[in-house]
Amino acid sequence: MGIDKDTDTGSPRILIVGGVAGGASCATRARRLSETAKIVLMERGPYVSFANCGLPYYVGDVITEEEKLIVATPELFRNRFNIDVRLQNNVLSIDRDRHEIEVEDLTTSTSYREPYDALVLAPGATPIRPPLPGIDLPGIYSIRTIPDSQDIKDWIVRNNARKAVIVGGGFIGLEMADNLVRRGIAVTIIEMQNHVMPALDYEVATTIGSHLVANGVTLVLEDAVAGFERHGSGNLVVNTKSGKSFAADMVIMAIGVRPEVSLAKNAGLEIGGRGGIRVDDRMKTSDDHIWAVGDAVEVRDYVTGEWTVIPLAGPANRQGRIAAGTILGRDFKFRGVQATAVCGVFGLTIASTGVTENTIMRLNKAGRKIDYEKVYLYPGHHVSYYPGAKNMMMKLVFSTEDGRVLGAQAVGEEGVDKRIDVISMAIQNRATVFDLEEAELCYAPQYGAAKDPVNLAGMIAANALRGDSPPFHWEDVKKTNAFILDVRNQSEYAAGHIEGAVNIPLNDLRTRMQELPTDREILTYCTVGQRSYYAARALRLHKFNARNISGGIYTYEKLERPQA
Ligand code: FAD
């Protein structure tokens, strides 16, 4: 619990290290809860409360003015909130016995000590820069701060950069690719995994890989950078472990971030197995007077209960608020993170929430027993008869024990973020697929459908759990001797089908059922799984042992097709 419940008579000294998402949100929330607390925000950089999420768009000149990235200035903090912001003040160490920190004022190169009643660590994370040969050559950048983005912009102009290599195909890598291409720079992404967006499942990420390639990005997968060279005063050369070389005018390292824990570690605070500062659900560290928030901390995954490190702005902000509340005597608890994230690249939106199938499989391999099922669907973002409907791919993962929604991923041009946000709330409320089935969501032709994609996902999953339509999955098709029934029309079948599949178009099915075996399982498929669901239902009602292959041939293609 907090250090002083009766806040306005207590005047606690709250020191905060790090002045961006977690730190700034903690500082202002603390002020809203106490008029008498002394609040000091230490930030070693030249800016406080800036929008690091906007940096790729600043590089791409979508955001053209630097000041637009600054959410609040030190003056605003002082005048509006009576918060003492000290820029270019680097916190060097914590003296836990004396409740003091040592600070270096970088503008004067002098150091001083500052006492605290409550210390909040919000130092963020550091971009990973592996010690590869040539990593410190000029022209190799990470992007974390406004000065980083200014340096990148200057380099592009000074060197008339035409070719860039981005190392890492996660969301920052993809956003940078989009923004560099926007500036006329040819981009190559090198990604160690077999797909971009490693946090997603393979078949969901396929769409993103093809979309990048369609937009002129060169994708190099299952390869890693071995080192960098500079040829004379000319180009950089990026060498990969497989022996390839790529010439580049600049390199962006985007292979992830590491929690910034040096202060905490040196002070003897507990660091967790995932490398973040361990905190409890009130954001308190192993020291009763020290809290920690944001990218630097390790918290519980809301779905699995496992410790995790999720560097996202939303959790950082909420944790900052919770730390302020608990310091000032409020009974607030952090629920955990569920990794709800969104990324836009070349007009495609990619969003996810909760766990992926990959994560569940990894946890199950490590001894957990999470029983799950998945369904795929390709609904339109609004009704097809209203102009401009765009289909999205959705994958929903849910518990077979009780139908609880565990995770969802979606990719598409429109309406993706809305559906994932709805499912995110469902997860947070421990809702089930039966709740998604019944969710009442707003609808008019230009916005959605009377059966929204969220409803459809719930219906398909609920049909699976009720046994009305138990799904079959493509990865298991090769392992079965089932009868494969393609229910698309003849021209679709002729244009390409699964080897060995027999074609009976859905509209002919009721008159041709005698052609089907009664002693073998029948697996139905179509393009996306809808017509084949109708077919499987009809067959089941006629006492055939039939199942629908979830997600249709689209999903098969996504699983089978190489990503680049
Ligand atoms: P930070 O925002 O990193 O702030 C930490 C601050 O602490 C830094 O300014 C640092 O200088 C300061 N500091 C560290 N050590 C000390 C010290 N010893 N003394 C004084 N000061 C110190 N998240 C999303 O949810 N959506 C997005 O679209 C998104 N896009 C992003 C794009 C980019 C390019 C980047 C870099 C991040 C993006 N993020 C995004 C992640 C998000 O920005 C972070 O999760 C969030 O900023 C974390 O907040 P924080 O307060 O923990 O750390």
XYZ file of C-alpha atoms and ligand atoms in Angstrom:
617
model
C 0.000 0.000 0.000
C 1.062 3.612 -0.328
C 3.364 5.546 1.864
C 0.887 8.190 2.910
C -2.853 7.791 2.767
C -3.674 11.275 4.004
C -1.971 12.794 1.017
C -2.653 16.458 1.456
C -1.165 16.616 4.917
C 1.726 14.274 4.141
C 3.700 16.022 1.353
C 5.656 12.944 0.284
C 8.642 13.471 -1.992
C 7.972 11.449 -5.129
C 10.972 11.136 -7.426
C 10.439 9.711 -10.875
C 13.237 8.495 -13.139
C 12.287 8.726 -16.799
C 9.978 11.368 -18.203
C 8.121 9.734 -21.064
C 5.091 7.402 -21.131
C 5.256 5.691 -17.736
C 7.083 8.439 -15.841
C 5.079 11.399 -17.121
C 1.795 9.615 -16.597
C 2.807 8.707 -13.047
C 3.835 12.305 -12.293
C 0.645 13.958 -13.508
C -1.597 11.334 -11.946
C 0.220 11.805 -8.622
C -0.488 15.507 -8.820
C -4.166 14.863 -9.488
C -4.257 12.750 -6.353
C -2.266 15.101 -4.145
C -1.775 18.854 -4.138
C 0.950 18.692 -1.513
C 3.239 15.944 -2.780
C 6.618 17.169 -4.013
C 7.009 15.622 -7.444
C 10.294 15.659 -9.328
C 10.737 14.115 -12.771
C 14.307 13.276 -13.790
C 14.908 12.802 -17.513
C 18.368 12.333 -18.956
C 17.323 13.232 -22.480
C 16.589 16.705 -23.864
C 12.793 16.156 -23.997
C 10.105 15.092 -21.613
C 6.831 13.427 -22.504
C 7.441 12.943 -26.205
C 5.674 10.595 -28.585
C 8.184 7.888 -29.429
C 5.374 6.038 -31.214
C 5.308 8.913 -33.718
C 9.024 8.776 -34.549
C 8.796 6.524 -37.643
C 6.231 8.935 -39.110
C 8.508 11.871 -38.361
C 11.273 10.110 -40.300
C 8.791 9.514 -43.132
C 7.768 13.201 -43.121
C 4.156 12.270 -42.348
C 4.646 14.311 -39.192
C 6.625 17.273 -40.413
C 7.107 19.387 -37.311
C 9.209 18.148 -34.452
C 7.176 20.027 -31.847
C 4.139 17.938 -32.737
C 5.957 15.002 -31.131
C 6.198 16.794 -27.821
C 3.152 16.007 -25.765
C 4.064 18.331 -22.880
C 6.941 20.685 -22.114
C 8.719 21.198 -18.779
C 6.949 24.585 -18.552
C 3.563 22.948 -18.908
C 4.474 20.413 -16.227
C 5.530 23.268 -13.941
C 2.681 25.670 -14.620
C -0.196 23.284 -14.936
C 0.835 20.538 -12.557
C 3.476 22.023 -10.265
C 5.869 19.249 -11.236
C 9.604 19.893 -11.182
C 10.967 18.497 -14.465
C 14.748 18.230 -14.693
C 15.871 17.568 -18.236
C 19.345 16.234 -18.997
C 19.553 14.959 -15.455
C 20.857 11.425 -15.469
C 20.148 9.333 -12.399
C 23.344 7.458 -11.620
C 22.507 5.345 -8.581
C 20.043 4.652 -5.788
C 21.025 4.661 -2.125
C 18.230 2.512 -0.735
C 19.334 2.853 2.889
C 19.301 6.635 2.851
C 16.401 6.952 0.393
C 18.434 9.098 -1.946
C 19.406 9.051 -5.575
C 22.584 10.396 -7.103
C 22.021 12.523 -10.181
C 24.365 13.961 -12.763
C 23.289 17.242 -14.293
C 24.528 16.696 -17.838
C 24.413 20.396 -18.642
C 26.972 21.256 -15.943
C 28.641 17.845 -15.453
C 28.019 18.141 -11.745
C 26.330 15.617 -9.540
C 24.047 15.953 -6.560
C 21.881 13.826 -4.295
C 18.137 14.036 -4.029
C 16.054 12.443 -1.262
C 12.818 10.540 -1.825
C 9.954 9.026 0.097
C 8.782 7.150 -2.971
C 10.951 6.457 -5.991
C 9.415 5.451 -9.322
C 11.630 3.900 -11.959
C 10.363 4.483 -15.499
C 13.620 4.247 -17.471
C 12.113 2.418 -20.453
C 14.070 0.044 -22.633
C 17.170 0.119 -24.793
C 17.228 -0.981 -28.424
C 19.211 -4.190 -28.793
C 22.498 -3.650 -30.636
C 24.392 -6.930 -30.716
C 28.196 -6.631 -30.688
C 28.549 -7.522 -34.366
C 31.586 -6.512 -36.399
C 31.058 -2.975 -37.704
C 27.951 -2.274 -35.591
C 29.316 1.178 -34.673
C 29.917 2.304 -38.251
C 28.268 5.585 -39.192
C 24.880 5.135 -40.835
C 23.689 2.314 -38.539
C 20.826 3.556 -36.392
C 18.305 2.482 -33.806
C 15.200 4.565 -33.250
C 14.075 5.370 -29.718
C 14.298 9.112 -29.192
C 13.673 12.369 -31.031
C 17.433 12.906 -31.498
C 17.669 9.391 -33.035
C 14.997 10.306 -35.564
C 16.640 13.667 -36.287
C 19.953 11.878 -36.906
C 18.253 9.440 -39.300
C 16.566 12.289 -41.183
C 19.832 14.245 -41.417
C 21.703 11.175 -42.644
C 19.117 10.538 -45.367
C 19.444 14.087 -46.651
C 23.238 14.432 -46.285
C 23.955 11.119 -47.980
C 21.076 11.190 -50.415
C 20.207 7.743 -49.096
C 18.500 5.517 -51.687
C 18.866 2.063 -50.132
C 18.215 0.959 -46.572
C 18.507 -2.337 -44.772
C 16.205 -2.817 -41.807
C 17.294 -5.539 -39.448
C 14.203 -7.010 -37.789
C 10.661 -7.412 -39.092
C 8.709 -6.545 -35.941
C 6.366 -3.583 -35.729
C 9.051 -0.895 -35.529
C 10.904 -2.479 -38.470
C 7.712 -2.523 -40.536
C 6.735 1.045 -39.641
C 10.218 2.207 -40.572
C 10.010 0.272 -43.873
C 6.738 1.990 -44.745
C 8.140 5.425 -43.890
C 11.461 4.973 -45.687
C 9.683 3.724 -48.830
C 7.476 6.799 -48.549
C 10.689 8.825 -48.865
C 11.689 6.954 -52.018
C 14.202 4.686 -50.309
C 14.442 1.046 -51.397
C 14.141 -1.173 -48.337
C 15.406 -4.653 -47.558
C 14.199 -6.277 -44.338
C 16.335 -9.026 -42.845
C 14.403 -11.161 -40.348
C 15.751 -14.175 -38.483
C 12.379 -15.925 -38.137
C 10.518 -17.534 -41.032
C 8.023 -14.660 -41.086
C 7.774 -10.960 -40.305
C 5.897 -9.886 -37.178
C 7.394 -12.743 -35.163
C 4.856 -12.118 -32.400
C 2.091 -13.430 -34.685
C 1.364 -16.911 -35.966
C 2.907 -17.934 -39.277
C -0.244 -18.162 -41.375
C -1.453 -14.748 -40.195
C 1.889 -13.157 -40.977
C 1.943 -14.561 -44.542
C -0.383 -11.838 -45.725
C 1.965 -9.197 -44.351
C 5.010 -10.735 -46.038
C 3.314 -10.793 -49.453
C 2.037 -7.257 -48.931
C 5.551 -5.979 -48.176
C 6.903 -7.646 -51.298
C 4.025 -6.228 -53.361
C 5.049 -2.792 -52.126
C 8.602 -3.230 -53.327
C 10.268 -4.327 -50.089
C 12.874 -7.061 -50.377
C 12.276 -9.620 -47.661
C 15.095 -11.827 -46.453
C 13.811 -14.415 -43.986
C 15.491 -17.074 -41.877
C 18.758 -15.214 -42.067
C 20.602 -13.038 -39.576
C 23.106 -10.247 -39.854
C 26.677 -11.379 -39.309
C 28.311 -7.953 -39.528
C 28.702 -4.654 -41.313
C 31.462 -3.211 -43.479
C 32.088 0.102 -45.090
C 33.736 0.155 -48.475
C 36.008 3.188 -48.578
C 33.926 6.251 -47.898
C 31.066 4.676 -49.840
C 28.260 2.338 -49.045
C 27.690 0.133 -46.084
C 27.588 -3.571 -46.746
C 25.433 -5.786 -44.563
C 26.663 -9.383 -44.453
C 24.362 -12.160 -43.336
C 25.088 -15.497 -41.699
C 23.990 -17.374 -44.824
C 26.695 -15.566 -46.787
C 24.590 -12.930 -48.542
C 25.630 -9.274 -48.781
C 23.428 -6.227 -49.159
C 24.669 -2.779 -50.097
C 22.970 -0.007 -48.151
C 23.233 3.723 -47.591
C 21.831 3.246 -44.105
C 20.819 0.536 -41.672
C 18.052 0.556 -39.076
C 18.470 -1.922 -36.239
C 14.991 -2.964 -35.122
C 15.514 -6.336 -33.483
C 13.764 -5.458 -30.266
C 14.441 -3.763 -26.979
C 15.849 -4.795 -23.636
C 14.406 -3.486 -20.349
C 16.652 -0.745 -18.947
C 17.419 -2.257 -15.559
C 20.939 -1.063 -14.747
C 19.857 1.344 -11.971
C 17.583 -1.274 -10.420
C 20.136 -4.043 -10.734
C 22.940 -1.987 -9.205
C 20.633 -1.116 -6.329
C 19.978 -4.808 -5.702
C 16.316 -4.774 -6.711
C 14.873 -8.062 -7.904
C 15.169 -8.625 -11.645
C 12.915 -11.305 -13.132
C 13.673 -14.198 -15.440
C 12.502 -12.233 -18.483
C 15.038 -9.508 -17.729
C 12.680 -6.837 -16.394
C 12.390 -5.240 -12.965
C 10.095 -7.512 -10.944
C 7.041 -5.702 -9.624
C 3.899 -6.810 -7.863
C 0.398 -5.952 -9.031
C 0.723 -2.516 -7.412
C 3.848 -1.861 -9.457
C 6.014 -2.045 -6.358
C 9.515 -3.505 -6.667
C 11.222 -5.696 -4.077
C 11.899 -2.455 -2.116
C 8.926 -1.017 -0.207
C 9.808 2.540 -1.228
C 10.500 1.901 -4.911
C 7.981 1.375 -7.706
C 8.716 0.624 -11.364
C 6.621 0.947 -14.526
C 6.726 0.709 -18.310
C 9.094 -1.060 -20.653
C 11.540 -1.691 -17.813
C 9.283 -4.011 -15.844
C 8.249 -7.592 -15.890
C 4.574 -8.227 -15.173
C 2.067 -11.051 -15.409
C 0.471 -11.959 -18.698
C -3.250 -11.496 -18.161
C -4.194 -14.626 -20.109
C -1.524 -17.134 -19.124
C -0.393 -15.730 -15.795
C 3.250 -16.117 -16.917
C 5.806 -13.371 -16.283
C 6.310 -11.307 -19.387
C 7.887 -8.133 -20.751
C 5.638 -6.197 -23.148
C 7.079 -2.883 -24.347
C 3.923 -0.981 -25.272
C 2.741 2.537 -24.524
C -0.697 1.574 -23.166
C 0.562 -0.622 -20.334
C 3.307 1.945 -19.516
C 0.716 4.699 -19.100
C -1.652 2.595 -17.032
C 1.129 1.324 -14.826
C 2.277 4.915 -14.223
C -1.208 5.805 -13.014
C -1.380 2.748 -10.791
C 2.022 3.440 -9.227
C 0.937 7.010 -8.456
C -2.283 5.735 -6.935
C -0.688 3.138 -4.708
C 2.015 5.581 -3.579
C -0.739 7.941 -2.549
C -2.748 5.412 -0.652
C -5.230 4.238 -3.256
C -6.095 0.582 -3.619
C -5.228 0.128 -7.300
C -4.006 -3.025 -8.934
C -2.534 -3.718 -12.355
C -4.418 -6.531 -14.062
C -1.538 -7.683 -16.232
C -0.793 -7.236 -19.896
C -2.454 -8.930 -22.810
C -0.215 -7.521 -25.557
C -2.919 -5.729 -27.502
C -1.082 -4.139 -30.399
C -1.676 -2.673 -33.827
C 0.582 -1.749 -36.700
C -0.095 -0.214 -40.088
C 2.095 -0.912 -43.076
C 1.411 0.143 -46.677
C -2.307 0.405 -45.978
C -2.566 -2.953 -44.228
C -3.547 -3.086 -40.565
C -2.214 -5.849 -38.386
C -3.581 -6.210 -34.875
C -3.569 -8.787 -32.140
C -4.570 -9.293 -28.537
C -4.030 -12.038 -26.015
C -1.996 -15.123 -26.781
C -1.125 -16.627 -30.120
C -1.273 -20.320 -30.888
C 2.533 -20.280 -31.019
C 2.737 -19.014 -27.462
C 0.323 -21.673 -26.250
C 2.299 -24.396 -27.996
C 5.520 -23.089 -26.442
C 3.971 -23.011 -22.977
C 2.474 -26.480 -23.412
C 5.890 -27.793 -24.446
C 7.268 -26.280 -21.245
C 4.755 -28.198 -19.139
C 1.588 -26.089 -19.101
C -1.593 -27.735 -20.210
C -3.686 -25.172 -22.027
C -6.411 -26.934 -24.026
C -7.331 -24.746 -26.939
C -9.023 -24.657 -30.301
C -8.740 -22.136 -33.132
C -10.898 -20.912 -35.977
C -10.158 -18.839 -39.060
C -12.485 -16.507 -40.897
C -12.331 -13.907 -43.662
C -15.244 -11.559 -43.058
C -15.832 -8.260 -44.804
C -15.214 -5.168 -42.694
C -18.742 -4.123 -43.605
C -21.565 -5.650 -45.634
C -20.492 -6.617 -49.142
C -23.305 -4.716 -50.842
C -22.075 -1.360 -49.535
C -19.232 -0.036 -51.744
C -15.686 -0.505 -50.547
C -16.019 -3.668 -48.461
C -12.642 -5.176 -47.620
C -12.083 -8.636 -46.276
C -9.879 -9.276 -43.293
C -8.284 -12.443 -42.018
C -9.085 -13.311 -38.417
C -7.789 -16.068 -36.217
C -9.435 -16.683 -32.868
C -7.884 -18.908 -30.215
C -10.047 -20.070 -27.320
C -10.140 -22.525 -24.459
C -11.860 -25.845 -25.081
C -12.423 -26.162 -21.333
C -14.803 -23.254 -20.900
C -14.813 -21.327 -24.168
C -12.792 -18.452 -22.741
C -11.304 -16.259 -25.438
C -7.500 -16.523 -25.272
C -6.337 -14.482 -28.225
C -7.116 -13.027 -31.623
C -5.116 -11.825 -34.585
C -6.401 -9.995 -37.627
C -4.984 -8.533 -40.825
C -6.778 -6.426 -43.377
C -7.175 -3.015 -44.926
C -10.145 -1.799 -42.901
C -11.899 -2.403 -39.598
C -9.223 -4.605 -38.100
C -8.362 -2.467 -35.064
C -12.018 -2.155 -34.086
C -12.548 -5.925 -33.996
C -9.362 -6.619 -32.086
C -10.226 -3.909 -29.562
C -13.624 -5.491 -28.963
C -12.035 -8.901 -28.481
C -9.391 -7.332 -26.236
C -12.150 -6.156 -23.880
C -13.717 -9.583 -24.062
C -10.419 -11.119 -22.972
C -10.034 -8.591 -20.190
C -13.487 -9.516 -18.922
C -12.671 -13.212 -19.228
C -15.498 -13.529 -21.722
C -16.144 -16.662 -23.744
C -16.808 -17.342 -27.380
C -20.471 -17.583 -26.391
C -20.251 -13.952 -25.284
C -18.734 -12.964 -28.644
C -21.564 -14.790 -30.343
C -24.052 -12.662 -28.405
C -22.137 -9.356 -28.420
C -24.366 -6.509 -29.531
C -22.228 -4.280 -31.723
C -23.150 -1.199 -33.657
C -24.171 -1.747 -37.254
C -25.088 0.228 -40.334
C -24.038 -0.803 -43.864
C -21.034 1.526 -44.006
C -19.658 0.315 -40.661
C -20.219 -3.395 -40.298
C -22.721 -6.148 -40.647
C -25.634 -7.372 -38.606
C -23.379 -10.330 -37.895
C -20.183 -8.460 -37.157
C -16.842 -10.246 -37.683
C -16.623 -10.476 -33.878
C -20.020 -12.232 -33.759
C -19.001 -14.513 -36.608
C -15.786 -15.494 -34.851
C -17.829 -16.253 -31.740
C -20.425 -18.222 -33.705
C -17.870 -20.362 -35.501
C -16.040 -21.036 -32.230
C -19.273 -21.727 -30.336
C -20.375 -24.122 -33.099
C -17.084 -25.916 -32.613
C -17.462 -26.173 -28.847
C -21.104 -27.273 -29.000
C -20.144 -30.019 -31.411
C -22.331 -28.610 -34.178
C -19.332 -27.987 -36.380
C -16.106 -29.359 -34.943
C -13.301 -27.869 -37.057
C -10.532 -29.705 -38.817
C -7.217 -28.015 -39.580
C -5.077 -28.005 -42.674
C -1.913 -29.065 -40.884
C -3.677 -32.352 -40.062
C -5.043 -33.042 -43.539
C -1.904 -34.852 -44.675
C -2.101 -37.128 -41.627
C -5.587 -38.440 -42.365
C -7.110 -40.769 -44.936
C -10.376 -38.862 -44.831
C -12.396 -38.144 -47.961
C -11.697 -34.559 -49.008
C -14.722 -32.815 -50.453
C -14.327 -29.552 -52.348
C -17.726 -27.818 -52.383
C -16.748 -24.853 -54.530
C -18.177 -24.563 -58.025
C -16.571 -26.396 -60.929
C -14.618 -23.456 -62.304
C -13.081 -22.740 -58.907
C -12.159 -26.395 -58.562
C -10.673 -26.457 -62.055
C -8.524 -23.436 -61.272
C -6.764 -25.346 -58.501
C -7.658 -27.726 -55.707
C -6.227 -29.906 -52.994
C -4.713 -33.101 -54.371
C -7.189 -35.972 -54.200
C -10.161 -33.735 -53.407
C -13.490 -34.632 -55.032
C -15.661 -31.789 -56.248
C -19.361 -31.634 -55.496
C -20.508 -27.994 -55.536
C -22.555 -27.045 -52.500
C -25.675 -26.410 -54.562
C -25.581 -30.010 -55.884
C -24.736 -31.643 -52.593
C -28.207 -32.730 -51.499
C -28.836 -34.516 -54.790
C -25.418 -36.198 -54.897
C -24.976 -37.417 -51.340
C -25.071 -41.048 -52.500
C -21.619 -40.471 -54.061
C -20.112 -39.929 -50.628
C -18.579 -42.630 -48.443
C -20.359 -43.635 -45.258
C -17.368 -45.460 -43.777
C -14.840 -42.612 -43.844
C -14.668 -39.187 -42.370
C -15.494 -36.452 -44.870
C -13.599 -33.192 -44.678
C -15.240 -30.317 -46.512
C -13.527 -27.211 -47.788
C -14.241 -24.184 -49.934
C -12.510 -20.824 -50.330
C -12.799 -19.429 -46.807
C -14.768 -22.068 -44.914
C -18.319 -20.737 -45.139
C -19.845 -22.849 -47.929
C -18.016 -25.888 -46.596
C -19.540 -25.198 -43.166
C -23.000 -25.324 -44.747
C -21.981 -28.557 -46.466
C -20.602 -30.121 -43.279
C -23.760 -29.219 -41.385
C -26.001 -30.743 -44.055
C -23.868 -33.897 -44.150
C -23.868 -34.232 -40.372
C -27.651 -33.907 -40.327
C -27.719 -36.721 -42.905
C -25.605 -38.828 -40.506
C -22.308 -38.491 -42.363
C -19.174 -38.149 -40.287
C -18.235 -34.729 -41.669
C -16.074 -31.851 -40.541
C -15.292 -28.494 -42.066
C -11.657 -27.526 -42.663
C -11.400 -24.159 -40.938
C -10.510 -21.158 -43.034
C -10.853 -22.840 -46.429
C -8.228 -23.014 -49.138
C -7.136 -19.444 -48.338
C -5.737 -20.651 -45.049
C -4.165 -23.677 -46.704
C -2.353 -21.356 -49.088
C -1.171 -19.147 -46.250
C 0.232 -22.136 -44.400
C 1.875 -23.675 -47.443
C 3.182 -20.602 -49.190
C 6.653 -19.314 -48.388
C 6.484 -15.833 -46.898
C 8.667 -14.031 -49.358
P 10.288 5.416 -22.397
O 9.181 6.001 -23.146
O 11.408 4.823 -23.176
O 10.883 6.507 -21.430
C 11.957 6.227 -20.615
C 12.740 7.496 -20.385
O 13.586 7.294 -19.277
C 13.641 7.854 -21.553
O 13.333 9.128 -22.058
C 15.052 7.830 -20.954
O 15.867 8.873 -21.445
C 14.771 8.023 -19.489
N 15.806 7.452 -18.623
C 16.293 6.168 -18.652
N 17.219 6.014 -17.697
C 17.342 7.189 -17.047
C 18.153 7.637 -15.986
N 19.022 6.838 -15.398
N 18.018 8.907 -15.584
C 17.105 9.747 -16.185
N 16.331 9.374 -17.195
C 16.438 8.107 -17.629
N 3.980 1.442 -28.304
C 2.688 1.303 -28.640
O 1.891 0.878 -27.792
N 2.245 1.647 -29.883
C 3.089 2.131 -30.833
O 2.664 2.456 -31.951
C 4.449 2.260 -30.530
N 5.330 2.710 -31.439
C 6.636 2.873 -31.085
C 7.539 3.345 -32.032
C 8.867 3.520 -31.702
C 9.831 4.021 -32.728
C 9.308 3.236 -30.386
C 10.734 3.438 -30.011
C 8.433 2.748 -29.449
C 7.094 2.550 -29.796
N 6.177 2.049 -28.867
C 4.869 1.894 -29.217
C 6.602 1.648 -27.531
C 6.327 2.743 -26.532
O 6.861 3.928 -27.008
C 6.952 2.357 -25.203
O 6.346 1.163 -24.780
C 6.749 3.408 -24.143
O 7.317 4.627 -24.540
C 7.398 2.967 -22.840
O 7.329 3.967 -21.917
P 8.382 4.059 -20.724
O 7.980 5.234 -19.928
O 8.491 2.751 -20.054
O 9.777 4.276 -21.423
